[in-house]
C-alpha cells in the first residue's frame, strides 16, 4: 500500500482485513518493513498487520532526519499514517512491535500518543537512554560505502551481507531462503548526512567525534534520544513484552557496536578508561527503566532466548509468533498481558 502523510509518500506492507486484530510492526535501522516477512507469514490471516517502511528505508520516500528530535521524525510519521484512517479503523489501538531502532520509535509513539498503543513488544531494543558514543562519527566508513553502492559480496568484514550474517543474527543459517530478501532490506537504506549515518562532528576528546544534528545514528545518540523518564511517567501504561537474544552483539552490556567497549577491548586506540568512558550497559539500562515503569503502575515481561542474536523474530520465528499471538489475544480481551518480573 502507498499512502501520503506529512508530505511524504510511504510504502507499507499491509495484510488482513481492516477490522482484524491490529498489529503495527516498526522495523529497525538498515532494514525495512519487509524485514518482518519471516514473522508475518506465521501470523493469523485475519489479523490486520501493518509494517511501514520508515522514511529513508525500503520504498518510502527519502527525507532527512532531524536528530535533535531523537527518533520523533519517525514516530510523527507513524502517527500521521494512523490518522489517515486507511490502516486501522478510527480509534483503534494496535499492538505495537518494534525491532532495535524501531523500539525507540515505538517508545516515542507511546510517550507522545499513549492512547494509540494497546501493548508494546520490544525486540532487541536500543536503550531508553540512547545508544552509542560518537553518533554518526562512529559509523564504519567501509560499511557506509558498501551500503551506498549496493554491495552484495562477502569479501570484507564490513560488507552488508557479512554484517547481516554475523550481527543481525547469531546463526547465519537462520536466514535460510530469506537471505537475499533480507539483504535487500538492508541495502534499501538511504545514505547521507540527512539519513544514514548522519553528519559527523569532529571533537578533540576521545573518540574524536560527537553526535551531529542530522541523520539516524545521531538521532539514537544519548545527546538527543533519552525517553527513560518519559516512559516511566506516561499516564497510560500498556503492558510491555521485552524479547531479546542472549547472543546479541549489537544491543548488549558489552556491545561490539559500543566504542567504549571496543576501546576497553583494545580495538579502538586512545580509550581513556572506564572512569570517563565506561561501556554502556544497554541491557541493564532497559531493565532498570522497565522496573521503574512497573513500579509506577505498568507491567512488563522479559523473554530471553539462548543462542539467539539481534533478530529473535527471524531466529526463533515460531516462538516469537506465539509470544505475539498471546499479546494480541490478551489485548483483545482487555486484560494485562505481562507482569513485572524477569
Short mmCIF file of C-alpha atoms in Angstrom, two decimals:
data_model
loop_
_atom_site.label_atom_id
_atom_site.label_comp_id
_atom_site.label_asym_id
_atom_site.label_seq_id
_atom_site.Cartn_x
_atom_site.Cartn_y
_atom_site.Cartn_z
CA UNK A 1 0.00 0.00 0.00
CA UNK A 2 1.12 3.56 -0.72
CA UNK A 3 -0.05 6.46 1.46
CA UNK A 4 0.92 10.11 1.72
CA UNK A 5 1.34 11.54 5.21
CA UNK A 6 3.27 14.59 6.44
CA UNK A 7 4.07 15.32 2.82
CA UNK A 8 5.89 12.01 2.30
CA UNK A 9 4.91 9.08 0.13
CA UNK A 10 5.07 6.00 2.34
CA UNK A 11 5.24 2.34 1.39
CA UNK A 12 3.57 -0.13 3.74
CA UNK A 13 3.26 -3.89 3.91
CA UNK A 14 -0.41 -4.48 4.78
CA UNK A 15 -2.08 -7.86 5.43
CA UNK A 16 -5.53 -8.90 6.58
CA UNK A 17 -8.97 -7.25 6.90
CA UNK A 18 -9.05 -3.70 8.18
CA UNK A 19 -11.24 -4.69 11.14
CA UNK A 20 -8.99 -7.58 12.22
CA UNK A 21 -6.93 -7.56 15.45
CA UNK A 22 -4.49 -4.67 14.82
CA UNK A 23 -0.70 -5.03 14.83
CA UNK A 24 1.80 -2.32 13.88
CA UNK A 25 5.33 -3.56 13.12
CA UNK A 26 8.16 -0.98 13.25
CA UNK A 27 11.45 -2.07 11.69
CA UNK A 28 14.93 -1.12 12.83
CA UNK A 29 17.90 0.63 11.29
CA UNK A 30 19.28 -0.61 7.96
CA UNK A 31 16.18 -2.66 7.11
CA UNK A 32 12.58 -2.06 6.02
CA UNK A 33 9.05 -3.30 6.58
CA UNK A 34 9.89 -6.44 4.60
CA UNK A 35 12.34 -7.43 7.36
CA UNK A 36 9.23 -8.67 9.20
CA UNK A 37 8.28 -11.15 6.44
CA UNK A 38 9.64 -14.26 8.22
CA UNK A 39 7.31 -13.43 11.12
CA UNK A 40 4.31 -12.17 9.17
CA UNK A 41 3.88 -15.42 7.27
CA UNK A 42 3.38 -17.22 10.60
CA UNK A 43 0.68 -14.85 11.91
CA UNK A 44 -3.09 -15.42 11.65
CA UNK A 45 -4.58 -14.34 8.34
CA UNK A 46 -7.46 -12.49 10.00
CA UNK A 47 -5.12 -10.09 11.82
CA UNK A 48 -4.68 -6.58 10.42
CA UNK A 49 -0.91 -6.30 10.09
CA UNK A 50 0.77 -3.05 9.04
CA UNK A 51 4.54 -2.80 8.55
CA UNK A 52 5.61 0.61 7.17
CA UNK A 53 8.92 1.42 5.56
CA UNK A 54 10.23 4.31 7.65
CA UNK A 55 11.46 7.44 5.86
CA UNK A 56 14.68 6.71 4.03
CA UNK A 57 14.17 2.95 4.03
CA UNK A 58 12.56 0.48 1.66
CA UNK A 59 10.31 2.15 -0.89
CA UNK A 60 9.23 5.07 1.28
CA UNK A 61 10.35 8.48 0.10
CA UNK A 62 13.71 9.63 1.38
CA UNK A 63 13.51 12.62 3.71
CA UNK A 64 16.08 13.95 6.17
CA UNK A 65 16.01 13.04 9.86
CA UNK A 66 16.29 15.87 12.39
CA UNK A 67 18.47 14.19 15.01
CA UNK A 68 17.77 16.90 17.60
CA UNK A 69 14.24 15.43 17.90
CA UNK A 70 15.56 11.99 18.74
CA UNK A 71 13.52 9.50 16.71
CA UNK A 72 10.38 11.65 16.66
CA UNK A 73 10.52 12.30 12.91
CA UNK A 74 9.77 8.59 12.51
CA UNK A 75 7.12 8.37 15.25
CA UNK A 76 5.38 11.51 13.99
CA UNK A 77 5.24 9.88 10.55
CA UNK A 78 3.56 6.85 12.13
CA UNK A 79 1.01 9.00 13.96
CA UNK A 80 0.19 10.77 10.70
CA UNK A 81 -0.24 7.42 8.93
CA UNK A 82 -2.58 6.23 11.69
CA UNK A 83 -4.54 9.47 11.33
CA UNK A 84 -5.35 8.69 7.68
CA UNK A 85 -7.88 6.07 8.79
CA UNK A 86 -6.81 3.77 5.95
CA UNK A 87 -4.70 1.41 8.05
CA UNK A 88 -6.98 0.76 11.00
CA UNK A 89 -10.50 1.96 11.90
CA UNK A 90 -10.66 5.26 13.80
CA UNK A 91 -9.87 4.86 17.48
CA UNK A 92 -8.02 1.56 17.01
CA UNK A 93 -5.22 0.81 19.48
CA UNK A 94 -2.82 -1.63 17.82
CA UNK A 95 -0.27 -3.84 19.48
CA UNK A 96 2.96 -2.04 18.53
CA UNK A 97 6.03 -4.19 17.88
CA UNK A 98 9.44 -2.60 17.44
CA UNK A 99 12.79 -4.06 16.45
CA UNK A 100 16.07 -2.44 17.51
CA UNK A 101 15.89 1.25 16.50
CA UNK A 102 12.18 0.67 15.80
CA UNK A 103 11.75 0.15 19.54
CA UNK A 104 12.94 3.70 20.08
CA UNK A 105 10.37 4.88 17.54
CA UNK A 106 7.72 2.84 19.38
CA UNK A 107 8.81 4.35 22.71
CA UNK A 108 8.33 7.85 21.29
CA UNK A 109 4.92 6.78 19.97
CA UNK A 110 3.90 5.59 23.42
CA UNK A 111 5.17 8.76 25.12
CA UNK A 112 3.54 11.13 22.62
CA UNK A 113 0.33 9.21 21.90
CA UNK A 114 -0.26 6.65 24.66
CA UNK A 115 -3.91 6.30 23.63
CA UNK A 116 -2.69 4.75 20.35
CA UNK A 117 -0.94 1.75 21.93
CA UNK A 118 -2.71 -1.34 23.30
CA UNK A 119 0.51 -3.19 24.15
CA UNK A 120 4.18 -2.78 23.37
CA UNK A 121 6.56 -5.53 22.23
CA UNK A 122 10.22 -4.50 22.28
CA UNK A 123 12.55 -6.80 20.33
CA UNK A 124 16.26 -6.20 20.95
CA UNK A 125 15.56 -2.55 21.86
CA UNK A 126 18.10 0.21 21.97
CA UNK A 127 18.43 1.56 25.49
CA UNK A 128 15.79 4.10 26.57
CA UNK A 129 18.80 6.28 27.41
CA UNK A 130 20.06 6.21 23.82
CA UNK A 131 22.75 4.25 22.08
CA UNK A 132 26.38 4.77 21.35
CA UNK A 133 29.27 7.21 21.68
CA UNK A 134 30.16 9.42 18.77
CA UNK A 135 26.94 9.31 16.77
CA UNK A 136 27.46 9.25 13.00
CA UNK A 137 31.19 9.64 13.51
CA UNK A 138 31.27 6.13 14.95
CA UNK A 139 29.97 4.53 11.75
CA UNK A 140 32.31 2.25 9.84
CA UNK A 141 33.07 4.18 6.62
CA UNK A 142 33.64 0.96 4.66
CA UNK A 143 30.17 -0.30 5.63
CA UNK A 144 28.61 3.04 4.66
CA UNK A 145 30.37 2.99 1.28
CA UNK A 146 29.36 -0.60 0.59
CA UNK A 147 25.81 0.08 1.70
CA UNK A 148 25.60 3.06 -0.63
CA UNK A 149 26.97 1.08 -3.57
CA UNK A 150 24.62 -1.88 -3.05
CA UNK A 151 27.45 -4.33 -2.37
CA UNK A 152 26.17 -7.94 -2.08
CA UNK A 153 29.55 -9.65 -1.62
CA UNK A 154 31.15 -11.31 1.39
CA UNK A 155 34.67 -10.13 0.66
CA UNK A 156 35.00 -7.81 3.67
CA UNK A 157 34.07 -7.87 7.37
CA UNK A 158 32.04 -4.68 6.85
CA UNK A 159 30.10 -5.78 3.78
CA UNK A 160 26.32 -5.57 4.34
CA UNK A 161 25.91 -9.32 3.75
CA UNK A 162 28.64 -10.12 6.27
CA UNK A 163 27.05 -7.78 8.82
CA UNK A 164 23.65 -9.42 8.19
CA UNK A 165 25.12 -12.87 8.77
CA UNK A 166 27.26 -12.03 11.80
CA UNK A 167 25.46 -9.21 13.61
CA UNK A 168 21.76 -9.31 12.74
CA UNK A 169 21.63 -12.99 13.73
CA UNK A 170 23.76 -15.32 15.82
CA UNK A 171 23.41 -18.23 13.40
CA UNK A 172 23.59 -17.27 9.70
CA UNK A 173 21.77 -20.49 8.80
CA UNK A 174 18.65 -18.97 10.39
CA UNK A 175 18.42 -16.58 7.41
CA UNK A 176 17.65 -19.55 5.17
CA UNK A 177 15.88 -18.86 1.89
CA UNK A 178 15.06 -15.33 3.09
CA UNK A 179 18.68 -14.14 3.00
CA UNK A 180 18.52 -12.32 -0.34
CA UNK A 181 15.22 -10.64 0.56
CA UNK A 182 16.56 -9.60 3.96
CA UNK A 183 19.74 -8.27 2.36
CA UNK A 184 17.53 -6.24 0.02
CA UNK A 185 16.04 -4.52 3.08
CA UNK A 186 19.49 -3.67 4.42
CA UNK A 187 20.55 -2.25 1.06
CA UNK A 188 17.38 -0.16 0.81
CA UNK A 189 18.83 2.25 3.39
CA UNK A 190 19.29 5.82 2.15
CA UNK A 191 22.78 7.07 2.93
CA UNK A 192 23.99 10.62 3.52
CA UNK A 193 24.22 13.31 6.15
CA UNK A 194 20.44 13.56 6.47
CA UNK A 195 19.87 9.83 6.74
CA UNK A 196 22.36 7.04 7.49
CA UNK A 197 24.66 7.61 9.22
CA UNK A 198 24.23 11.39 9.55
CA UNK A 199 26.60 14.32 9.89
CA UNK A 200 29.81 13.68 11.80
CA UNK A 201 31.17 16.31 14.17
CA UNK A 202 34.89 16.25 14.96
CA UNK A 203 35.96 16.93 18.55
CA UNK A 204 39.32 16.94 20.29
CA UNK A 205 38.41 14.50 23.05
CA UNK A 206 38.11 10.75 22.57
CA UNK A 207 36.74 9.19 20.39
CA UNK A 208 37.27 12.20 18.10
CA UNK A 209 33.61 12.54 17.10
CA UNK A 210 30.39 13.74 18.68
CA UNK A 211 26.75 13.40 17.57
CA UNK A 212 25.72 15.87 14.91
CA UNK A 213 22.28 17.31 14.33
CA UNK A 214 21.17 15.25 11.33
CA UNK A 215 20.75 11.61 10.46
CA UNK A 216 19.88 8.28 12.00
CA UNK A 217 22.86 7.42 14.19
CA UNK A 218 22.82 10.89 15.72
CA UNK A 219 19.07 10.59 16.39
CA UNK A 220 19.77 7.48 18.51
CA UNK A 221 22.66 9.00 20.43
CA UNK A 222 22.11 9.81 24.12
CA UNK A 223 22.60 13.52 23.38
CA UNK A 224 19.25 13.58 21.55
CA UNK A 225 17.44 10.36 22.48
CA UNK A 226 16.54 9.79 26.14
CA UNK A 227 12.97 8.69 26.83
CA UNK A 228 13.59 6.83 30.10
CA UNK A 229 11.83 9.23 32.48
CA UNK A 230 9.08 9.98 29.95
CA UNK A 231 8.30 6.27 29.65
CA UNK A 232 8.02 5.89 33.39
CA UNK A 233 5.77 8.95 33.60
CA UNK A 234 3.41 8.10 30.73
CA UNK A 235 -0.16 8.32 32.13
CA UNK A 236 -1.45 5.28 30.23
CA UNK A 237 0.82 2.27 30.71
CA UNK A 238 0.13 -0.59 28.31
CA UNK A 239 1.86 -3.88 29.10
CA UNK A 240 5.38 -4.28 27.71
CA UNK A 241 6.93 -7.51 26.47
CA UNK A 242 10.70 -7.36 26.08
CA UNK A 243 12.18 -10.05 23.83
CA UNK A 244 15.91 -10.47 23.29
CA UNK A 245 18.62 -13.00 22.50
CA UNK A 246 21.47 -13.64 24.89
CA UNK A 247 23.97 -13.64 22.00
CA UNK A 248 23.10 -10.21 20.63
CA UNK A 249 26.33 -8.36 19.73
CA UNK A 250 24.56 -5.08 18.86
CA UNK A 251 22.39 -4.48 21.93
CA UNK A 252 24.31 -5.82 24.90
CA UNK A 253 26.06 -4.83 28.10
CA UNK A 254 29.25 -5.49 26.12
CA UNK A 255 28.21 -4.43 22.62
CA UNK A 256 30.59 -4.70 19.69
CA UNK A 257 28.94 -1.52 18.38
CA UNK A 258 29.84 0.49 21.50
CA UNK A 259 33.08 2.42 21.02
CA UNK A 260 33.71 2.44 24.76
CA UNK A 261 33.52 -1.34 24.90
CA UNK A 262 35.71 -1.62 21.81
CA UNK A 263 38.16 0.75 23.49
CA UNK A 264 38.19 -1.44 26.56
CA UNK A 265 38.92 -4.45 24.33
CA UNK A 266 41.82 -2.58 22.71
CA UNK A 267 40.14 -2.35 19.31
CA UNK A 268 39.82 1.46 19.37
CA UNK A 269 43.00 3.30 20.40
CA UNK A 270 43.18 6.06 22.95
CA UNK A 271 40.34 4.89 25.19
CA UNK A 272 40.68 7.00 28.37
CA UNK A 273 39.34 4.31 30.69
CA UNK A 274 36.12 3.30 32.42
CA UNK A 275 36.01 6.32 34.71
CA UNK A 276 35.49 8.65 31.76
CA UNK A 277 34.04 6.32 29.11
CA UNK A 278 32.55 3.16 30.62
CA UNK A 279 30.96 0.63 28.25
CA UNK A 280 27.22 1.20 28.05
CA UNK A 281 25.21 -1.42 29.99
CA UNK A 282 22.34 -1.45 27.50
CA UNK A 283 20.50 -4.49 28.90
CA UNK A 284 20.83 -3.29 32.48
CA UNK A 285 19.57 0.16 31.48
CA UNK A 286 16.47 -1.21 29.78
CA UNK A 287 15.70 -3.47 32.75
CA UNK A 288 16.11 -0.56 35.17
CA UNK A 289 13.66 1.59 33.21
CA UNK A 290 11.10 -1.22 32.86
CA UNK A 291 11.37 -1.94 36.60
CA UNK A 292 10.53 1.70 37.27
CA UNK A 293 7.72 1.51 34.69
CA UNK A 294 6.25 -1.44 36.61
CA UNK A 295 6.65 0.27 39.98
CA UNK A 296 4.74 3.26 38.55
CA UNK A 297 1.74 1.08 37.67
CA UNK A 298 2.70 -0.62 34.40
CA UNK A 299 3.83 -4.17 33.79
CA UNK A 300 6.48 -5.93 31.78
CA UNK A 301 7.75 -9.38 30.89
CA UNK A 302 11.30 -10.19 29.81
CA UNK A 303 11.81 -13.14 27.45
CA UNK A 304 15.36 -14.26 26.69
CA UNK A 305 16.28 -16.81 24.01
CA UNK A 306 19.52 -18.76 24.43
CA UNK A 307 21.93 -18.71 21.50
CA UNK A 308 19.91 -16.05 19.67
CA UNK A 309 21.24 -12.76 18.38
CA UNK A 310 19.71 -9.44 17.37
CA UNK A 311 16.67 -10.76 15.48
CA UNK A 312 14.61 -13.27 17.50
CA UNK A 313 11.69 -12.89 15.08
CA UNK A 314 13.94 -14.48 12.44
CA UNK A 315 16.00 -16.86 14.57
CA UNK A 316 13.06 -18.08 16.67
CA UNK A 317 10.20 -17.07 14.39
CA UNK A 318 7.67 -19.65 15.64
CA UNK A 319 8.34 -18.81 19.29
CA UNK A 320 8.17 -15.08 18.58
CA UNK A 321 4.87 -15.55 16.72
CA UNK A 322 3.49 -17.39 19.76
CA UNK A 323 4.53 -14.51 22.04
CA UNK A 324 2.86 -12.02 19.73
CA UNK A 325 -0.27 -14.18 19.45
CA UNK A 326 -0.59 -14.24 23.23
CA UNK A 327 -0.05 -10.48 23.42
CA UNK A 328 -2.68 -9.75 20.78
CA UNK A 329 -5.24 -12.13 22.28
CA UNK A 330 -4.75 -10.59 25.71
CA UNK A 331 -5.03 -7.05 24.31
CA UNK A 332 -8.25 -8.08 22.55
CA UNK A 333 -9.63 -9.32 25.87
CA UNK A 334 -8.66 -6.10 27.60
CA UNK A 335 -6.51 -7.68 30.32
CA UNK A 336 -2.88 -7.07 31.27
CA UNK A 337 -0.54 -9.28 29.23
CA UNK A 338 2.61 -9.03 31.34
CA UNK A 339 3.69 -8.93 34.95
CA UNK A 340 6.63 -7.16 36.42
CA UNK A 341 9.47 -9.64 36.64
CA UNK A 342 12.27 -11.44 34.93
#
